[in-house]
Amino acid sequence: MFAAGQREMQQMDQFTIDKIGLPGIVLMENAGARVVEEILASTPCEHPKVLVLAGGGNNGGDGFVIARRLYDSGLEPLLCLLVNPERLKGDARLQFEVYQNRGLPIFFLQENTKAAFQKELARADIIVNAILGTGVSGPVRPPFDLVISLVNEHKGKKLVIAVDIPSGVSSDTGKVVGKAIEADKTVTFVFPKKGFFLQDGPRYVGEWKVVDISVPPSLVTDLGLDLPTVITEKLGQEAVPVRPQQGHKGTFGHVLVVGGSRHFVGAPIFAAKSALNSGAGLVTLAVPETIYPMAAAQNPESLFLPLPEVDGHFAEAGLNELLPRLHQFDSIAVGPGMGRFPHGEDWLKTFMSSLTTQSVVIDADALYLLCDELELVRRYKGNIIFTPHPGEMARLLNCTVREVEADRLGIAKSFAIENSLFLLLKGHRSVIATPNGAVYINPFGHDALGKGGSGDVLTGLIASFLAQGAVPVNALIAASYLHARAGEEKAKALSHYGVTPFDIMDGVREQLNLIG
């Protein structure tokens, strides 16, 4: 499944109309029919009162179809037209005329008072948002802004269903300037929209479902469109490396986790335990020698390599013990809990220069220490995976977090291409980008994952799947998916407040058990 923006949807719609020969009014009829199916499936009571709010564009045209077909389904909806009917054009005007010719009731906003409109909102059980579609690119103008504000006052009291996209949300960026409908459910056409996963979008979209309106998804290939892939349950599960029954610990790879410092003991432990819990055959944990006793007591299943330190951080002398052993490992995770320390840049540069072709996951302060050494990353012969959160991404690009969040897809893609690496840009709705320009969006996960140590668990998962033979993009898809789904499921039992890194690990094992 792909995510599309306004321009791509226009191209696919137009091709369907001009080349395939399916008229726009038929697509509108199909869209309205599919939304009605979802309304009837979602109804909160036996005979719901439905208020359909329709604007003047094609989104409003969908609304006219929805109101008419709801009548044909045995309900008595009220169509509320928010614009002067003389402004209606094209297919929307034709659908409005069909509605009028049926003699069905219409509430004209221009002819009624605010109080009368509020009364209709209060009567409704379901409010259908067909005001503005995917073409929004700026603040919502009157009277739509007032209508949206009045609808949002009923959040949690009425079922609000958005048609294609909540009015006021940018389909390309998810940005809301001013007002937007806060939907409980969004029924969208052909593909989810990019804005569902970016910036403000997730707050407004609610649950979303894609429905078929006869625009072929294969047009993405036919038209040569460059769209991000949305990770589905099927894609996430299929990306998990297959585990041969006759395998042994050598079959499933050896992970090296390099991290930890006096002030950050837990992070490398979380990464190492996560790698073991997700199938790695062996895990070695390289930590500063003074935290070794604590780490070993909490993680006896790992092998250990205590290294010399200075003031609680790795010392240069430790490289003499570590570097000759690097060839033993199938994948390496570096950074969890490492901290920032004098000469840390030189320490990590020497470490990276000594690697051969192992896949390396670079996380946390290792990203900070490598910030000025991206040429070293670009020259590396093996696969490198960066896993920054938005603040770390901003540091890598010498920009602000706001700039990163304003263009997560574009920034992730360009950074991965320019630096010949795989990138997992963390945050609500993580983004994965590859050196060849492929982009993936993870639609799973929520605030239960927003806790220290959660990212270290993710790092361990990625390193584990790499060691087990997964190609980097599959390791990232599988790890990101399982991590997010584990957080979602654990929150159901433990609350969004109470999910810990160890809970996420347990949840990952439960998810793996479901895959079988």
PDB file of C-alpha atoms in Angstrom, residues 67 71 76-80 99 102-108:
ATOM      1  CA  ALA A  67     -26.925  11.681   1.787  1.00  0.00           C
ATOM      2  CA  TYR A  71     -31.966   7.587   2.362  1.00  0.00           C
ATOM      3  CA  GLU A  76     -33.341   9.911   7.204  1.00  0.00           C
ATOM      4  CA  PRO A  77     -30.194  11.989   6.919  1.00  0.00           C
ATOM      5  CA  LEU A  78     -30.116  15.744   6.590  1.00  0.00           C
ATOM      6  CA  LEU A  79     -27.888  17.289   3.932  1.00  0.00           C
ATOM      7  CA  CYS A  80     -26.419  20.612   5.027  1.00  0.00           C
ATOM      8  CA  TYR A  99     -30.453  14.995  -4.963  1.00  0.00           C
ATOM      9  CA  ARG A 102     -35.406  13.300  -5.607  1.00  0.00           C
ATOM     10  CA  GLY A 103     -37.062  15.939  -3.427  1.00  0.00           C
ATOM     11  CA  LEU A 104     -34.834  15.151  -0.463  1.00  0.00           C
ATOM     12  CA  PRO A 105     -34.462  17.701   2.353  1.00  0.00           C
ATOM     13  CA  ILE A 106     -31.656  20.260   2.419  1.00  0.00           C
ATOM     14  CA  PHE A 107     -30.523  22.612   5.146  1.00  0.00           C
ATOM     15  CA  PHE A 108     -29.023  25.699   3.470  1.00  0.00           C
TER      16      PHE A 108
END
